[in-house]
PDB file of C-alpha atoms in Angstrom:
ATOM      1  CA  MET A   1       0.000   0.000   0.000  1.00 60.00           C
ATOM      2  CA  ALA A   2       2.820   2.401   0.861  1.00 62.00           C
ATOM      3  CA  ARG A   3       4.403   1.775  -2.536  1.00 65.00           C
ATOM      4  CA  LEU A   4       1.139   2.663  -4.243  1.00 55.00           C
ATOM      5  CA  VAL A   5       0.891   5.934  -2.322  1.00 51.00           C
ATOM      6  CA  VAL A   6       4.493   6.822  -3.216  1.00 51.00           C
ATOM      7  CA  PHE A   7       3.873   5.928  -6.864  1.00 53.00           C
ATOM      8  CA  VAL A   8       0.756   8.117  -7.050  1.00 50.00           C
ATOM      9  CA  ALA A   9       2.588  10.993  -5.319  1.00 52.00           C
ATOM     10  CA  LEU A  10       5.468  10.758  -7.817  1.00 52.00           C
ATOM     11  CA  CYS A  11       3.050  10.748 -10.743  1.00 51.00           C
ATOM     12  CA  LEU A  12       1.265  13.830  -9.437  1.00 49.00           C
ATOM     13  CA  LEU A  13       4.572  15.580  -8.780  1.00 49.00           C
ATOM     14  CA  SER A  14       5.819  14.894 -12.297  1.00 50.00           C
ATOM     15  CA  VAL A  15       2.566  16.190 -13.816  1.00 48.00           C
ATOM     16  CA  SER A  16       2.717  19.390 -11.747  1.00 49.00           C
ATOM     17  CA  LEU A  17       6.382  19.931 -12.658  1.00 45.00           C
ATOM     18  CA  ALA A  18       5.625  19.383 -16.353  1.00 47.00           C
ATOM     19  CA  THR A  19       2.813  21.937 -16.180  1.00 47.00           C
ATOM     20  CA  ALA A  20       4.946  24.475 -14.315  1.00 48.00           C
ATOM     21  CA  THR A  21       7.813  24.262 -16.805  1.00 48.00           C
ATOM     22  CA  SER A  22       5.753  24.063 -19.987  1.00 71.00           C
ATOM     23  CA  ASN A  23       5.976  26.459 -22.912  1.00 88.00           C
ATOM     24  CA  PRO A  24       4.357  29.890 -22.685  1.00 94.00           C
ATOM     25  CA  PHE A  25       1.146  30.641 -24.549  1.00 97.00           C
ATOM     26  CA  LEU A  26       1.118  32.870 -27.631  1.00 97.00           C
ATOM     27  CA  VAL A  27      -2.071  34.930 -27.911  1.00 98.00           C
ATOM     28  CA  LYS A  28      -2.721  36.161 -31.467  1.00 98.00           C
ATOM     29  CA  GLY A  29      -5.358  38.463 -32.878  1.00 98.00           C
ATOM     30  CA  LYS A  30      -6.112  41.619 -34.865  1.00 98.00           C
ATOM     31  CA  CYS A  31      -7.493  45.102 -34.235  1.00 98.00           C
ATOM     32  CA  TYR A  32      -9.515  46.822 -36.924  1.00 98.00           C
ATOM     33  CA  CYS A  33     -11.279  50.040 -37.747  1.00 98.00           C
ATOM     34  CA  ASP A  34     -14.956  49.611 -38.647  1.00 97.00           C
ATOM     35  CA  THR A  35     -14.948  52.355 -41.290  1.00 96.00           C
ATOM     36  CA  CYS A  36     -18.683  51.895 -41.981  1.00 94.00           C
ATOM     37  CA  ARG A  37     -19.736  51.855 -38.311  1.00 94.00           C
ATOM     38  CA  CYS A  38     -21.822  48.733 -38.906  1.00 91.00           C
ATOM     39  CA  GLY A  39     -20.541  46.562 -36.061  1.00 91.00           C
ATOM     40  CA  PHE A  40     -18.642  43.977 -38.104  1.00 92.00           C
ATOM     41  CA  GLU A  41     -15.795  43.657 -40.589  1.00 94.00           C
ATOM     42  CA  THR A  42     -16.496  44.595 -44.214  1.00 93.00           C
ATOM     43  CA  PRO A  43     -14.394  44.933 -47.373  1.00 94.00           C
ATOM     44  CA  ALA A  44     -13.777  48.549 -46.269  1.00 95.00           C
ATOM     45  CA  THR A  45     -12.358  47.511 -42.889  1.00 97.00           C
ATOM     46  CA  LYS A  46      -8.811  48.647 -42.242  1.00 97.00           C
ATOM     47  CA  TYR A  47      -6.486  47.022 -39.737  1.00 98.00           C
ATOM     48  CA  LEU A  48      -4.883  49.303 -37.178  1.00 98.00           C
ATOM     49  CA  ALA A  49      -1.153  49.584 -36.562  1.00 98.00           C
ATOM     50  CA  GLY A  50       0.003  50.838 -33.176  1.00 98.00           C
ATOM     51  CA  SER A  51      -3.158  49.931 -31.273  1.00 98.00           C
ATOM     52  CA  LYS A  52      -2.724  48.914 -27.647  1.00 98.00           C
ATOM     53  CA  VAL A  53      -4.325  45.789 -26.207  1.00 98.00           C
ATOM     54  CA  LYS A  54      -3.946  43.846 -22.982  1.00 98.00           C
ATOM     55  CA  VAL A  55      -4.459  40.293 -21.794  1.00 98.00           C
ATOM     56  CA  GLU A  56      -6.213  40.417 -18.446  1.00 98.00           C
ATOM     57  CA  CYS A  57      -7.089  37.429 -16.263  1.00 97.00           C
ATOM     58  CA  LYS A  58      -9.409  37.585 -13.262  1.00 97.00           C
ATOM     59  CA  ASN A  59     -10.258  35.170 -10.482  1.00 96.00           C
ATOM     60  CA  ARG A  60     -13.674  33.614 -11.184  1.00 94.00           C
ATOM     61  CA  VAL A  61     -14.879  34.103  -7.604  1.00 95.00           C
ATOM     62  CA  THR A  62     -13.378  37.404  -6.458  1.00 96.00           C
ATOM     63  CA  ASN A  63     -13.087  39.064  -9.888  1.00 96.00           C
ATOM     64  CA  LYS A  64      -9.659  40.381  -8.853  1.00 97.00           C
ATOM     65  CA  ILE A  65      -7.009  40.723 -11.549  1.00 97.00           C
ATOM     66  CA  THR A  66      -4.510  37.866 -11.293  1.00 96.00           C
ATOM     67  CA  TYR A  67      -2.486  38.490 -14.445  1.00 96.00           C
ATOM     68  CA  ARG A  68      -2.025  41.298 -16.954  1.00 97.00           C
ATOM     69  CA  ILE A  69       0.279  41.877 -19.889  1.00 97.00           C
ATOM     70  CA  ASP A  70       0.180  44.573 -22.594  1.00 98.00           C
ATOM     71  CA  GLY A  71       0.687  44.329 -26.340  1.00 98.00           C
ATOM     72  CA  VAL A  72       0.770  46.535 -29.444  1.00 98.00           C
ATOM     73  CA  THR A  73      -0.344  45.779 -32.999  1.00 98.00           C
ATOM     74  CA  ASN A  74       2.099  45.666 -35.904  1.00 98.00           C
ATOM     75  CA  SER A  75       1.685  47.346 -39.315  1.00 98.00           C
ATOM     76  CA  LYS A  76      -0.963  44.743 -40.277  1.00 98.00           C
ATOM     77  CA  GLY A  77      -3.017  45.302 -37.137  1.00 98.00           C
ATOM     78  CA  GLU A  78      -1.852  41.973 -35.655  1.00 98.00           C
ATOM     79  CA  TYR A  79      -0.703  41.423 -32.099  1.00 98.00           C
ATOM     80  CA  ASN A  80       1.268  38.536 -30.629  1.00 98.00           C
ATOM     81  CA  ILE A  81       1.397  38.450 -26.830  1.00 98.00           C
ATOM     82  CA  LEU A  82       3.471  35.930 -24.907  1.00 97.00           C
ATOM     83  CA  VAL A  83       1.759  34.733 -21.714  1.00 96.00           C
ATOM     84  CA  LYS A  84       4.360  33.017 -19.569  1.00 94.00           C
ATOM     85  CA  ARG A  85       2.084  31.093 -17.218  1.00 93.00           C
ATOM     86  CA  ASP A  86      -0.933  28.837 -17.104  1.00 94.00           C
ATOM     87  CA  CYS A  87      -3.843  30.868 -15.763  1.00 93.00           C
ATOM     88  CA  GLY A  88      -5.787  27.801 -14.615  1.00 91.00           C
ATOM     89  CA  ASP A  89      -9.413  28.542 -13.763  1.00 91.00           C
ATOM     90  CA  ASP A  90      -9.072  32.303 -14.186  1.00 95.00           C
ATOM     91  CA  VAL A  91     -11.231  34.093 -16.766  1.00 97.00           C
ATOM     92  CA  CYS A  92      -8.942  35.696 -19.372  1.00 97.00           C
ATOM     93  CA  ASP A  93      -9.808  38.295 -22.005  1.00 98.00           C
ATOM     94  CA  VAL A  94      -7.871  40.277 -24.563  1.00 98.00           C
ATOM     95  CA  VAL A  95      -9.140  43.854 -24.232  1.00 98.00           C
ATOM     96  CA  LEU A  96      -8.815  46.948 -26.422  1.00 98.00           C
ATOM     97  CA  VAL A  97      -6.902  49.713 -24.651  1.00 98.00           C
ATOM     98  CA  GLU A  98      -6.196  52.420 -27.243  1.00 98.00           C
ATOM     99  CA  SER A  99      -6.536  52.839 -30.995  1.00 98.00           C
ATOM    100  CA  GLY A 100      -3.548  53.552 -33.186  1.00 97.00           C
ATOM    101  CA  ASP A 101      -5.715  55.918 -35.282  1.00 97.00           C
ATOM    102  CA  LYS A 102      -7.201  59.075 -33.773  1.00 97.00           C
ATOM    103  CA  THR A 103      -9.942  59.132 -36.457  1.00 97.00           C
ATOM    104  CA  CYS A 104     -11.075  55.654 -35.440  1.00 97.00           C
ATOM    105  CA  ASN A 105     -10.930  55.460 -31.670  1.00 97.00           C
ATOM    106  CA  ILE A 106     -14.386  54.546 -30.369  1.00 97.00           C
ATOM    107  CA  PRO A 107     -14.361  50.981 -28.974  1.00 97.00           C
ATOM    108  CA  ASN A 108     -17.094  48.917 -30.617  1.00 96.00           C
ATOM    109  CA  ALA A 109     -19.259  47.585 -27.779  1.00 95.00           C
ATOM    110  CA  GLY A 110     -19.373  43.806 -27.990  1.00 94.00           C
ATOM    111  CA  ARG A 111     -16.240  43.712 -30.160  1.00 96.00           C
ATOM    112  CA  ASP A 112     -13.951  45.406 -27.622  1.00 97.00           C
ATOM    113  CA  ARG A 113     -12.808  42.198 -25.919  1.00 98.00           C
ATOM    114  CA  ALA A 114     -12.218  38.546 -26.748  1.00 98.00           C
ATOM    115  CA  ARG A 115     -12.171  35.587 -24.346  1.00 97.00           C
ATOM    116  CA  VAL A 116      -9.130  33.268 -24.464  1.00 97.00           C
ATOM    117  CA  ALA A 117      -8.462  30.001 -22.610  1.00 95.00           C
ATOM    118  CA  LEU A 118      -5.007  30.224 -21.050  1.00 96.00           C
ATOM    119  CA  THR A 119      -4.720  26.817 -19.456  1.00 93.00           C
ATOM    120  CA  ARG A 120      -3.426  23.427 -20.543  1.00 92.00           C
ATOM    121  CA  ASN A 121      -6.090  21.652 -18.519  1.00 89.00           C
ATOM    122  CA  ASN A 122      -8.676  21.821 -21.299  1.00 88.00           C
ATOM    123  CA  GLY A 123      -7.574  19.367 -23.997  1.00 87.00           C
ATOM    124  CA  MET A 124      -6.002  21.944 -26.329  1.00 89.00           C
ATOM    125  CA  THR A 125      -2.500  20.861 -27.310  1.00 89.00           C
ATOM    126  CA  SER A 126      -1.272  23.976 -29.105  1.00 93.00           C
ATOM    127  CA  ASP A 127       0.555  26.789 -27.325  1.00 95.00           C
ATOM    128  CA  VAL A 128      -1.135  29.303 -29.664  1.00 97.00           C
ATOM    129  CA  ARG A 129      -4.451  30.872 -28.678  1.00 97.00           C
ATOM    130  CA  TYR A 130      -6.404  32.846 -31.286  1.00 97.00           C
ATOM    131  CA  ALA A 131      -8.602  35.683 -30.061  1.00 98.00           C
ATOM    132  CA  ASN A 132     -11.523  37.025 -32.096  1.00 98.00           C
ATOM    133  CA  ASN A 133     -10.774  40.251 -33.956  1.00 98.00           C
ATOM    134  CA  MET A 134     -11.588  43.385 -31.983  1.00 98.00           C
ATOM    135  CA  GLY A 135     -12.645  46.719 -33.402  1.00 97.00           C
ATOM    136  CA  PHE A 136     -12.917  50.442 -33.044  1.00 98.00           C
ATOM    137  CA  LEU A 137     -15.594  52.518 -34.791  1.00 97.00           C
ATOM    138  CA  SER A 138     -14.585  55.241 -37.204  1.00 97.00           C
ATOM    139  CA  ASN A 139     -15.558  58.735 -36.103  1.00 96.00           C
ATOM    140  CA  GLU A 140     -17.266  59.222 -39.504  1.00 94.00           C
ATOM    141  CA  PRO A 141     -18.370  56.483 -41.925  1.00 93.00           C
ATOM    142  CA  LEU A 142     -16.830  56.386 -45.394  1.00 94.00           C
ATOM    143  CA  ALA A 143     -18.923  57.733 -48.276  1.00 92.00           C
ATOM    144  CA  ALA A 144     -18.737  54.330 -50.025  1.00 91.00           C
ATOM    145  CA  CYS A 145     -20.317  52.506 -47.067  1.00 91.00           C
ATOM    146  CA  THR A 146     -23.876  52.711 -48.392  1.00 88.00           C
ATOM    147  CA  GLN A 147     -22.862  50.782 -51.491  1.00 88.00           C
ATOM    148  CA  ILE A 148     -20.758  48.318 -49.487  1.00 88.00           C
ATOM    149  CA  LEU A 149     -23.580  47.582 -47.064  1.00 87.00           C
ATOM    150  CA  GLN A 150     -26.067  46.993 -49.897  1.00 87.00           C
ATOM    151  CA  GLN A 151     -24.285  43.744 -50.689  1.00 86.00           C
ATOM    152  CA  TYR A 152     -25.400  42.460 -47.256  1.00 83.00           C
ATOM    153  CA  GLN A 153     -29.093  43.157 -47.916  1.00 82.00           C
ATOM    154  CA  LEU A 154     -31.213  40.050 -48.252  1.00 51.00           C
ATOM    155  CA  THR A 155     -34.470  39.863 -50.150  1.00 50.00           C
ATOM    156  CA  GLU A 156     -37.303  37.563 -49.061  1.00 55.00           C
ATOM    157  CA  ASP A 157     -36.263  35.081 -51.797  1.00 60.00           C
ATOM    158  CA  GLN A 158     -32.850  34.602 -50.158  1.00 48.00           C
ATOM    159  CA  TYR A 159     -34.032  33.498 -46.690  1.00 44.00           C
TER     160      TYR A 159
END
């Protein structure tokens, strides 16, 4: 019986050590400017360089911040943020902080954050986590937006 207890303890120790020394997570995503102010990406969408985002994790029970790291988008509006620890049962979001374009700086409610799972205890084997694209609204819609949005109109025949 004692051997069994020692064996189980060694197995648990090796699993916890493997988790503690595992690779960091890479959180990837994009920030865009909704140039038509329609609430989603269109052919007129432009991706924002120099926008600031953050990964923020909170305790599920207390809602206190347990982890935070900042990132900035590249020239294609893409960010890559290295998260160096497993956040376990915490709730983690990527959140818009600041737009890289002063003419497109209104966070789009509902598209201003993206949930990411930053734990290895969920069956995902990849170290890469993809966040949904997040967007800012343009201060003024483009003149071409009326024509662009007409392509999304459905007639009764198309339902």
